[in-house]
């Protein structure tokens, strides 16, 4: 066995973050050394702190109580041989009373830096001392460049729970995620990174438990360092927190061996303690004023919609987030993070978002996070919370403008056209998204600042997006009030399941058009796991509270589902092989930009698009010519034909300098990818089917 990499939370002095976030917070939590352990807890207003240690067999029997001594700067510490690996412990904190002060010396609290957690009962948590040693066997991170990255957003349990190739004992587990059957699936599909819905330890809200439901997605964090134990195998759970952590690391190691990166969806914006009067498990009892956003009278200022918001304008909270990232990126070898409700992390003491917030800058500048992918969900529910395009250099962002425009073009615009016999908008906005959203992201940031997606865990699946006009959320226990009402979806003439083959055929083409657009657009594509096989949630667009067949992926596939997956496999391969589809930078009209794509636009007649055609609602056809500017790869040129009306039309291919033929690579018209399409020549005319896409390599 060899030790894990040195814990980066002890190295603040080498990071620019040391200038931004006080070094008072070094070495918090439990550190094992020389046969003993040192526990350090920060509480700026505490008058006393103690640790209680529980019996190895009875999680409620306190066998030892040790006081912590002040160490300066609000830090309290104790060194003892009692805190050995596997031991369960809690802290108790006393302090003054007043607005925003919620100290109670009788409350058993989680160490915010605990690497392991145990759950002896509902809303009853114990921190666990964990031996972090792990043999990585020389396996290194894949370090996939952003332009070659294809993200696969997945739920640990849902993805593997019913997979027939995964042994039953590994269903729904970290180990199952890295089973050879799953690795074969990722590699065959052509994704380069799995983005896991939250695996930080989380809890279900009391309201859900009362309804017989559960927080399935996991956006309700209890701790920011401990993995969620129920996703481990039964054997690892029985062995304890150390075994759970080893299983997580084992998953990462095996995925890295296969060339697959691991990105974590992290929820640092709020915690499971929710609003005042709700569960008290950690921050609220340790230093409520320092960790949560509050008014002077102690009322919570909630910019997340979850009852509380972590106050990263304080050094303690900001440093906690940074230390958690360092730990997962180095100690667990995680490749990247997607930050849930990221503007909350960038709000200052006046609760205003600023892109140069000390924490946001530290995340980008910290050497301990060099090479780690940073993806922001660029909105929260507070004032000024919609910040798409507003983050700084080094960040990528979920691009909701991309999502909405692509859905409009292929779905709601088509629905409108059927009703009014005219489309509401032309093709210009769609083309902008296809080419990398230059109107949203600066030239300095480039197209890779955009994480493109059509669906995500939150909302309709791809299948349901083309099958329902209205959400079906009654089973969520909120009388249909939850979930988005504006989905830009289209049922194609019948609501929900149908046997009408004409409707089904049109829906399948719509799915291929949406997936084709996603994987052929400039930017970083994110596929929602299950969309490649047409997974349905029966019209539920907010299935966060269902741990059941509704959310577990069904791998018993029909022929059309196999065909859809074959399209996705082909599209990811085409993207990989054609750098013109994945530019690193935006091109410039007056100079050659390395690793960009020079783009020209043509209409259905093969003529350069006019200004009027971009905005004409009746004009819904274009030809997208992208030519790479080589830096590290061979020259490449593609032509993508997009026709966005249900009536077919004739397409005349453009005459391009140096191009003598167009080699067909993919078409959304085919039910199953075809290898038999004809090579075409410049100036040739061919019939394009309604709502269709055709991709050629220009040679």
XYZ file of C-alpha atoms in Angstrom:
699
model
C 0.000 0.000 0.000
C 1.126 3.554 -0.625
C -0.294 6.687 0.877
C -2.675 8.991 -0.909
C -1.233 12.263 -2.196
C -0.461 14.830 0.485
C -3.611 16.574 1.680
C -3.668 19.917 -0.156
C -5.662 21.560 2.645
C -2.377 21.777 4.562
C -0.655 23.735 1.808
C -2.409 27.087 1.810
C 0.918 28.903 1.963
C 1.766 27.881 -1.618
C -1.538 29.026 -3.061
C -2.744 32.482 -4.081
C -5.781 31.578 -1.974
C -3.584 32.228 1.068
C -3.757 35.932 0.223
C -7.533 35.791 -0.117
C -8.617 33.333 2.588
C -7.016 33.398 6.009
C -4.445 30.691 6.776
C -6.066 30.378 10.199
C -8.036 27.485 8.746
C -5.138 25.117 8.036
C -5.423 21.452 9.060
C -9.047 21.490 10.218
C -10.738 18.180 10.965
C -8.894 15.054 12.111
C -5.220 14.513 11.210
C -3.609 11.157 12.034
C 0.081 11.390 12.947
C 2.609 9.568 15.113
C 0.065 7.145 16.587
C -2.297 9.907 17.701
C -4.839 12.237 16.099
C -5.339 15.982 16.254
C -8.836 17.352 15.859
C -9.211 21.039 14.944
C -12.609 22.781 14.819
C -13.196 26.408 13.863
C -15.903 28.489 15.569
C -15.428 32.228 15.726
C -17.972 32.823 18.503
C -17.721 29.615 20.581
C -17.028 29.760 24.297
C -16.343 26.027 24.609
C -15.906 23.039 22.296
C -15.672 19.353 23.143
C -15.510 16.080 21.267
C -17.484 13.030 22.345
C -16.401 9.549 21.305
C -18.872 6.690 20.894
C -18.651 3.005 21.675
C -17.543 0.834 18.765
C -20.765 -1.200 18.917
C -23.348 1.191 20.361
C -23.519 4.441 18.330
C -25.410 6.231 21.117
C -23.137 5.319 24.025
C -20.618 8.065 24.739
C -17.471 6.467 26.146
C -15.264 9.550 26.322
C -15.592 13.325 26.359
C -12.580 15.538 25.663
C -12.443 19.351 25.803
C -10.772 21.247 22.964
C -8.458 24.118 23.776
C -8.295 27.506 22.007
C -5.491 27.588 19.408
C -6.031 31.138 18.163
C -8.135 32.676 15.426
C -11.281 30.849 16.502
C -9.691 27.399 16.157
C -10.101 24.813 18.922
C -8.007 21.635 19.035
C -7.163 18.474 20.920
C -4.547 15.743 20.352
C -5.462 12.261 21.536
C -4.880 8.559 20.756
C -8.615 7.940 21.170
C -9.483 9.185 17.660
C -8.241 6.191 15.692
C -9.503 4.944 12.297
C -13.076 3.690 12.491
C -13.968 5.623 15.637
C -17.238 7.563 15.567
C -17.336 10.984 17.162
C -19.312 14.212 17.407
C -18.521 17.721 18.550
C -20.522 19.905 20.932
C -20.224 23.672 20.907
C -21.334 26.281 23.411
C -21.459 30.018 22.884
C -23.373 33.244 23.475
C -27.027 33.902 22.758
C -28.218 36.645 20.420
C -29.547 37.278 16.893
C -28.267 34.538 14.600
C -26.599 32.638 17.451
C -27.879 29.054 17.742
C -25.380 27.414 20.100
C -26.592 24.492 22.189
C -23.982 22.521 24.190
C -26.220 19.430 24.186
C -26.413 19.093 20.393
C -24.239 16.441 18.764
C -22.697 17.966 15.631
C -20.826 16.738 12.557
C -17.203 17.808 12.131
C -17.464 19.832 8.871
C -14.173 18.274 7.690
C -15.088 14.651 8.497
C -13.943 12.240 5.756
C -16.532 9.680 6.807
C -20.048 9.744 8.241
C -22.261 7.143 9.893
C -26.027 7.322 10.283
C -27.262 5.541 13.427
C -30.776 6.969 12.975
C -32.903 9.458 11.018
C -31.222 12.878 11.168
C -28.688 11.424 13.570
C -25.137 11.610 12.261
C -21.726 10.606 13.561
C -18.394 11.698 12.146
C -15.966 8.845 11.520
C -12.166 8.880 11.622
C -10.917 7.508 8.278
C -7.550 6.136 7.203
C -7.130 7.740 3.772
C -4.323 5.500 2.464
C -4.973 3.980 -0.957
C -2.824 2.288 -3.579
C -3.328 4.179 -6.840
C -0.905 1.830 -8.584
C 0.570 4.596 -10.697
C -2.769 5.314 -12.419
C -2.978 8.955 -13.425
C -5.770 11.270 -14.462
C -6.624 11.090 -18.200
C -6.389 14.906 -18.550
C -8.719 14.953 -21.552
C -8.568 18.342 -23.312
C -11.816 20.305 -23.123
C -12.309 20.273 -26.887
C -12.247 16.472 -26.860
C -14.469 16.175 -23.794
C -17.928 14.628 -24.056
C -19.690 14.726 -20.676
C -22.135 12.006 -19.580
C -24.309 13.213 -16.685
C -25.341 10.180 -14.637
C -26.804 9.047 -11.340
C -24.678 6.413 -9.584
C -27.642 4.336 -8.502
C -29.990 4.882 -11.426
C -27.445 4.089 -14.135
C -26.388 0.712 -12.776
C -29.357 -0.473 -10.690
C -30.864 -2.611 -13.451
C -27.958 -3.158 -15.828
C -27.943 -6.869 -16.745
C -24.172 -6.951 -17.198
C -23.474 -5.700 -13.677
C -23.600 -8.313 -10.863
C -26.542 -7.880 -8.513
C -24.249 -7.143 -5.562
C -22.881 -4.131 -7.459
C -26.184 -2.724 -8.675
C -26.561 0.943 -7.789
C -23.034 1.319 -6.396
C -19.714 3.058 -6.936
C -18.216 -0.332 -7.792
C -21.006 -0.890 -10.304
C -20.165 2.394 -12.043
C -16.696 1.047 -12.830
C -17.678 -2.542 -13.649
C -16.325 -3.731 -17.039
C -19.862 -3.805 -18.464
C -20.300 -0.119 -17.680
C -16.833 0.821 -18.916
C -17.594 -0.955 -22.186
C -20.779 1.125 -22.425
C -18.963 4.459 -21.885
C -16.254 3.597 -24.381
C -18.685 2.323 -26.988
C -20.819 5.433 -26.545
C -17.772 7.666 -26.958
C -18.130 9.733 -23.791
C -14.919 10.863 -22.095
C -16.182 11.896 -18.654
C -18.935 10.757 -16.306
C -20.442 13.648 -14.373
C -21.972 12.157 -11.234
C -24.967 13.684 -9.538
C -24.020 14.523 -5.934
C -22.021 11.892 -4.050
C -21.227 14.070 -1.046
C -23.111 12.644 1.926
C -26.686 13.900 1.752
C -30.028 13.500 3.520
C -33.700 13.473 2.583
C -35.824 16.376 3.763
C -38.329 15.576 6.571
C -41.164 16.687 4.288
C -40.264 14.038 1.713
C -39.934 11.306 4.324
C -43.401 12.137 5.632
C -44.736 11.624 2.097
C -42.954 8.288 1.741
C -40.519 9.801 -0.765
C -36.776 10.405 -0.698
C -34.218 12.882 -1.995
C -32.976 10.758 -4.889
C -30.836 13.292 -6.731
C -28.795 14.230 -3.652
C -28.835 18.038 -3.768
C -29.100 18.250 0.026
C -25.568 17.941 1.378
C -24.809 16.953 4.956
C -21.019 17.118 4.610
C -18.593 18.251 1.921
C -15.798 15.707 2.493
C -17.532 12.372 3.174
C -18.918 10.249 0.316
C -22.548 9.133 0.377
C -22.348 5.718 2.032
C -25.588 4.189 0.619
C -24.011 4.185 -2.863
C -21.328 1.770 -1.651
C -21.746 -1.994 -1.781
C -23.321 -3.717 1.213
C -19.928 -5.213 2.041
C -18.234 -1.802 2.129
C -21.024 -0.276 4.184
C -20.747 -3.101 6.711
C -16.986 -2.604 6.966
C -17.360 1.105 7.624
C -16.557 4.596 6.336
C -12.973 3.726 5.421
C -14.158 0.962 3.098
C -16.747 3.270 1.533
C -14.018 5.801 0.721
C -11.800 3.058 -0.723
C -14.660 1.951 -2.983
C -15.038 5.503 -4.286
C -11.313 5.705 -4.972
C -11.409 2.272 -6.578
C -14.151 3.482 -8.930
C -12.084 6.510 -9.898
C -8.962 4.393 -10.432
C -10.729 1.914 -12.730
C -12.410 4.652 -14.745
C -9.085 6.441 -15.145
C -7.470 3.215 -16.339
C -10.150 3.143 -19.038
C -9.474 6.772 -19.991
C -12.730 8.041 -18.449
C -12.662 11.169 -16.307
C -14.851 11.671 -13.224
C -16.586 14.999 -12.644
C -18.579 15.603 -9.456
C -21.732 17.679 -9.225
C -21.071 19.569 -5.982
C -23.593 21.427 -3.829
C -21.769 24.067 -1.795
C -24.544 26.657 -1.997
C -26.762 25.304 0.814
C -26.922 22.362 3.233
C -29.447 19.877 4.568
C -29.952 22.008 7.677
C -32.420 24.054 5.595
C -34.223 26.963 7.306
C -34.253 27.830 10.979
C -36.160 25.230 12.959
C -35.161 22.457 10.539
C -32.494 19.781 11.266
C -29.443 21.005 13.185
C -26.492 18.800 12.260
C -23.328 20.883 11.792
C -22.864 24.504 10.675
C -25.890 25.816 12.531
C -24.563 24.587 15.843
C -20.872 25.362 15.218
C -21.158 28.971 14.048
C -24.446 29.843 12.409
C -23.519 33.492 11.805
C -20.323 32.612 9.942
C -21.670 29.872 7.689
C -25.123 31.080 6.554
C -26.311 34.292 4.915
C -28.431 36.246 7.389
C -29.967 39.632 8.080
C -28.998 41.466 11.267
C -31.885 39.874 13.158
C -30.730 36.369 12.239
C -33.311 35.795 9.479
C -31.838 33.679 6.697
C -31.274 35.306 3.317
C -32.106 32.484 0.936
C -30.833 32.808 -2.650
C -31.068 29.068 -3.348
C -34.719 28.304 -2.665
C -33.624 25.617 -0.200
C -34.087 27.446 3.096
C -30.494 28.479 3.694
C -27.522 29.745 1.688
C -23.865 29.238 2.539
C -22.174 32.605 3.110
C -18.947 32.446 1.117
C -18.245 36.092 1.884
C -16.807 34.811 5.189
C -13.336 33.305 5.265
C -14.497 30.226 7.167
C -17.148 29.203 4.626
C -15.056 30.107 1.569
C -12.039 28.206 2.865
C -14.205 25.170 3.638
C -15.354 25.042 0.007
C -11.814 25.437 -1.307
C -10.464 22.766 1.035
C -13.207 20.352 -0.009
C -12.324 20.865 -3.685
C -8.626 20.318 -2.980
C -9.367 17.140 -1.086
C -11.536 15.585 -3.808
C -9.250 16.731 -6.650
C -6.083 15.404 -5.037
C -6.956 12.894 -2.338
C -9.660 11.220 -4.465
C -8.219 12.204 -7.876
C -11.438 13.761 -9.190
C -11.039 15.424 -12.598
C -13.568 18.226 -12.394
C -16.536 19.787 -10.662
C -19.904 21.094 -11.734
C -20.976 23.752 -9.225
C -24.685 23.705 -8.432
C -26.203 27.238 -8.238
C -22.723 28.694 -8.642
C -23.674 32.407 -8.357
C -24.379 31.787 -4.660
C -20.667 31.047 -4.200
C -19.791 34.370 -5.862
C -21.977 36.631 -3.723
C -20.244 39.157 -1.494
C -21.187 40.430 1.980
C -23.992 42.488 0.437
C -25.225 39.290 -1.288
C -24.347 40.653 -4.752
C -22.741 38.393 -7.348
C -19.313 39.403 -8.621
C -17.245 37.389 -11.082
C -14.028 38.286 -9.269
C -15.252 37.065 -5.882
C -12.233 35.848 -3.857
C -13.522 32.274 -3.769
C -14.224 32.126 -7.504
C -10.755 33.529 -8.232
C -9.150 31.119 -5.783
C -10.841 28.124 -7.424
C -9.334 29.132 -10.773
C -5.906 30.246 -9.501
C -5.143 27.614 -6.855
C -2.188 25.416 -7.987
C -3.793 22.489 -6.150
C -6.664 22.702 -8.674
C -4.571 23.157 -11.823
C -5.984 21.160 -14.726
C -9.249 20.460 -12.897
C -12.352 21.206 -14.973
C -14.565 23.903 -13.424
C -18.162 24.050 -14.664
C -20.669 26.552 -13.269
C -24.418 26.222 -13.201
C -24.619 29.989 -13.734
C -27.870 30.801 -11.977
C -29.510 30.843 -8.552
C -32.837 32.328 -7.405
C -31.493 35.482 -5.745
C -31.479 39.027 -7.120
C -29.211 39.131 -10.174
C -28.934 35.368 -10.051
C -28.997 34.631 -13.791
C -25.346 34.909 -14.824
C -24.937 32.857 -18.012
C -21.784 34.217 -19.650
C -20.907 36.159 -16.505
C -18.181 33.975 -15.048
C -14.498 34.635 -15.634
C -11.749 33.050 -17.685
C -11.087 29.463 -16.645
C -14.751 28.660 -16.092
C -17.070 26.711 -18.349
C -20.797 27.211 -17.880
C -23.998 25.312 -18.463
C -25.485 27.218 -21.400
C -29.227 27.495 -20.869
C -29.445 29.853 -23.849
C -28.174 27.005 -26.009
C -30.692 24.568 -24.484
C -33.633 26.902 -25.043
C -32.743 27.902 -28.593
C -32.148 24.328 -29.743
C -35.401 23.142 -28.182
C -37.260 26.036 -29.768
C -35.858 25.345 -33.218
C -36.625 21.638 -33.342
C -39.731 21.490 -31.123
C -41.766 24.537 -30.107
C -41.187 26.315 -33.428
C -42.425 23.214 -35.260
C -45.452 23.038 -32.966
C -46.179 26.715 -33.714
C -45.788 26.106 -37.430
C -48.345 23.306 -37.363
C -50.846 25.579 -35.646
C -50.197 28.788 -37.613
C -48.581 27.516 -40.825
C -45.644 29.829 -40.177
C -42.632 29.640 -37.898
C -42.119 32.397 -35.302
C -38.387 32.984 -35.914
C -35.723 32.237 -38.486
C -32.516 30.299 -38.212
C -30.036 32.988 -37.122
C -30.233 32.384 -33.366
C -29.921 28.637 -33.847
C -26.823 29.138 -36.028
C -25.200 31.269 -33.332
C -25.598 28.454 -30.800
C -24.380 25.868 -33.296
C -21.175 27.848 -33.797
C -20.286 28.251 -30.105
C -22.447 31.073 -28.665
C -20.048 33.912 -29.422
C -22.758 36.374 -28.384
C -22.651 34.940 -24.853
C -18.980 34.127 -24.248
C -16.086 36.489 -24.881
C -13.321 35.849 -27.382
C -10.907 35.402 -24.463
C -13.010 32.546 -23.107
C -13.909 31.018 -26.471
C -16.454 28.324 -27.401
C -15.243 25.887 -24.729
C -16.734 28.176 -22.078
C -20.085 26.790 -23.230
C -21.235 23.439 -21.878
C -23.980 22.634 -24.357
C -26.944 20.560 -23.298
C -30.465 19.845 -24.475
C -31.566 17.976 -21.356
C -30.194 17.473 -17.850
C -31.199 15.581 -14.724
C -33.594 18.460 -13.996
C -36.407 18.487 -16.563
C -37.804 16.214 -19.246
C -35.687 13.399 -20.594
C -35.001 13.514 -24.332
C -37.769 10.986 -24.953
C -40.293 12.918 -22.872
C -39.254 16.225 -24.442
C -40.643 14.975 -27.774
C -43.606 13.147 -26.213
C -45.270 15.545 -23.752
C -46.534 19.095 -23.934
C -47.312 19.164 -20.211
C -45.392 17.839 -17.189
C -46.832 14.910 -15.210
C -45.596 15.522 -11.646
C -48.532 14.539 -9.431
C -46.522 11.707 -7.857
C -44.121 14.282 -6.354
C -46.609 15.227 -3.639
C -46.780 18.926 -4.551
C -50.033 18.883 -6.548
C -48.155 19.574 -9.767
C -46.707 22.881 -8.547
C -43.075 21.729 -8.826
C -40.989 21.457 -11.962
C -40.768 23.895 -14.858
C -43.980 24.806 -16.679
C -42.171 26.168 -19.738
C -40.325 23.227 -21.270
C -40.248 24.113 -24.989
C -41.349 20.538 -25.605
C -43.638 19.145 -28.312
C -45.632 15.910 -28.230
C -45.876 15.764 -32.051
C -49.627 15.359 -32.103
C -50.400 13.033 -29.206
C -49.754 13.454 -25.489
C -47.664 10.659 -23.979
C -47.508 7.003 -25.038
C -49.030 6.086 -28.387
C -49.032 3.288 -30.942
C -49.392 5.705 -33.863
C -46.359 4.868 -35.996
C -46.407 8.215 -37.804
C -46.171 10.085 -34.491
C -43.483 7.742 -33.205
C -41.445 8.082 -36.387
C -41.564 11.885 -36.154
C -40.585 11.767 -32.491
C -37.600 9.555 -33.245
C -36.356 11.973 -35.909
C -36.785 14.862 -33.472
C -34.605 13.024 -30.953
C -31.964 12.440 -33.604
C -32.051 16.111 -34.606
C -31.635 17.232 -30.999
C -28.824 14.791 -30.304
C -27.162 15.562 -33.621
C -27.244 19.289 -32.938
C -25.750 18.729 -29.489
C -22.845 16.596 -30.689
C -22.073 18.658 -33.787
C -22.069 22.070 -32.062
C -18.962 23.994 -31.020
C -18.503 23.863 -27.254
C -18.458 21.031 -24.715
C -21.408 18.648 -25.170
C -23.173 17.067 -22.194
C -25.371 14.016 -22.737
C -27.854 13.128 -20.008
C -27.372 9.432 -19.312
C -30.290 7.439 -20.647
C -31.061 9.853 -23.482
C -28.953 7.724 -25.797
C -31.475 4.909 -25.264
C -34.608 7.062 -25.150
C -35.279 6.682 -21.423
C -38.656 7.967 -20.221
C -39.848 9.241 -16.839
C -43.520 9.123 -17.893
C -43.602 12.895 -18.301
C -42.279 13.723 -14.825
C -39.907 16.670 -15.288
C -38.792 16.884 -11.647
C -38.244 13.291 -10.522
C -35.819 14.280 -7.735
C -37.833 12.460 -5.097
C -38.279 9.046 -6.735
C -35.865 6.206 -6.050
C -37.744 3.649 -8.118
C -38.313 2.158 -11.563
C -39.309 5.654 -12.671
C -35.714 6.866 -12.361
C -33.682 3.653 -12.697
C -32.530 3.150 -16.273
C -34.141 0.241 -18.118
C -31.539 -1.574 -20.214
C -34.016 -3.925 -21.920
C -33.954 -2.071 -25.216
C -36.327 -2.056 -28.167
C -34.991 -1.925 -31.712
C -35.534 1.845 -31.985
C -33.569 2.386 -28.769
C -30.640 0.375 -30.106
C -30.806 2.449 -33.281
C -30.786 5.714 -31.337
C -27.754 4.577 -29.377
C -26.017 3.679 -32.637
C -26.582 7.257 -33.834
C -25.027 8.661 -30.657
C -22.038 6.327 -30.990
C -21.502 7.462 -34.579
C -21.888 11.147 -33.718
C -19.318 11.041 -30.913
C -16.880 9.255 -33.239
C -17.448 11.853 -35.955
C -16.848 14.624 -33.430
C -13.633 12.960 -32.288
C -12.345 12.563 -35.843
C -13.235 16.042 -37.145
C -11.568 18.937 -35.294
C -13.543 21.479 -37.330
C -16.502 20.495 -35.130
C -14.702 21.238 -31.851
C -12.803 24.543 -32.117
C -10.830 25.725 -29.102
C -11.079 29.411 -30.046
C -13.347 31.694 -32.015
C -12.092 32.651 -35.457
C -11.250 36.270 -36.311
C -12.133 37.983 -39.569
C -8.758 39.691 -39.948
C -6.266 37.074 -38.821
C -5.711 33.338 -38.539
C -6.482 32.016 -35.080
C -4.904 28.619 -34.234
C -7.362 25.845 -33.295
C -10.370 27.844 -34.430
C -12.870 27.023 -37.162
C -13.394 29.475 -39.996
C -17.115 29.454 -40.711
C -19.092 30.351 -43.810
C -22.870 30.148 -44.117
C -24.885 29.259 -47.207
C -28.578 28.985 -47.951
C -30.410 26.060 -49.541
C -29.349 27.282 -52.979
C -25.653 27.131 -52.109
C -25.418 30.934 -52.001
C -23.931 33.005 -49.181
C -26.581 33.781 -46.580
C -27.944 37.314 -46.835
C -28.576 39.542 -43.826
C -32.319 39.289 -44.425
C -32.259 35.486 -44.429
C -30.834 35.328 -40.909
C -33.939 36.892 -39.379
C -36.626 35.878 -41.898
C -39.059 33.512 -40.073
C -39.824 31.768 -43.359
C -36.167 30.901 -43.881
C -35.266 27.808 -41.875
C -32.497 26.201 -43.923
C -28.738 26.712 -43.845
C -25.454 25.093 -44.786
C -22.717 25.427 -42.180
C -19.178 25.236 -43.599
C -16.487 24.952 -40.904
C -12.792 24.749 -41.774
C -10.235 24.072 -39.045
C -7.077 26.144 -38.570
C -4.628 23.386 -37.635
C -2.435 23.607 -34.583
C -2.118 20.036 -33.308
C -4.197 18.050 -35.832
C -4.474 17.636 -39.593
C -6.592 20.154 -41.556
C -10.270 19.332 -41.592
C -13.422 20.738 -43.169
C -17.079 19.803 -42.760
C -20.394 20.890 -44.216
C -23.529 20.566 -42.089
C -26.928 20.991 -43.748
C -29.831 21.928 -41.454
C -33.449 22.054 -42.608
C -35.901 23.230 -39.958
C -39.317 22.880 -41.587
C -41.581 19.840 -41.836
C -41.924 20.258 -45.572
C -38.951 18.943 -47.497
C -36.869 21.088 -49.812
C -34.129 20.795 -52.411
C -30.557 21.569 -51.326
C -27.861 22.730 -53.736
C -24.421 22.143 -52.268
C -22.102 25.182 -52.345
C -18.984 25.547 -54.430
C -16.115 25.770 -51.919
C -12.555 26.643 -52.857
C -10.435 23.504 -53.097
C -13.372 21.146 -52.458
C -14.179 18.550 -55.113
C -16.527 16.270 -53.215
C -18.683 15.952 -50.106
C -18.367 12.622 -48.302
C -21.516 11.780 -46.275
C -20.847 11.150 -42.588
C -24.292 11.199 -40.938
C -27.940 11.991 -41.494
C -30.799 12.352 -39.027
C -33.192 10.963 -41.631
C -31.935 7.378 -41.285
C -33.604 5.290 -38.592
C -30.306 3.493 -38.240
C -26.964 4.984 -39.344
C -26.243 4.089 -42.950
C -22.952 3.476 -44.726
C -24.494 3.627 -48.188
C -25.153 7.328 -48.805
C -23.814 8.740 -52.069
C -20.752 10.955 -52.284
C -21.912 14.325 -53.647
C -20.220 17.117 -55.588
C -20.297 20.924 -55.323
C -23.303 22.360 -57.141
C -25.223 19.080 -56.928
C -28.842 19.250 -55.768
C -30.478 16.639 -53.544
C -33.846 16.416 -51.766
C -33.770 17.122 -48.019
C -36.524 15.592 -45.929
C -38.541 17.674 -43.503
C -36.804 18.569 -40.200
C -33.492 16.981 -41.089
C -29.719 17.257 -40.796
C -26.967 16.025 -43.123
C -23.254 16.077 -42.327
C -20.501 15.835 -44.950
C -16.733 15.970 -44.859
C -15.529 18.417 -47.497
C -12.558 17.050 -49.458
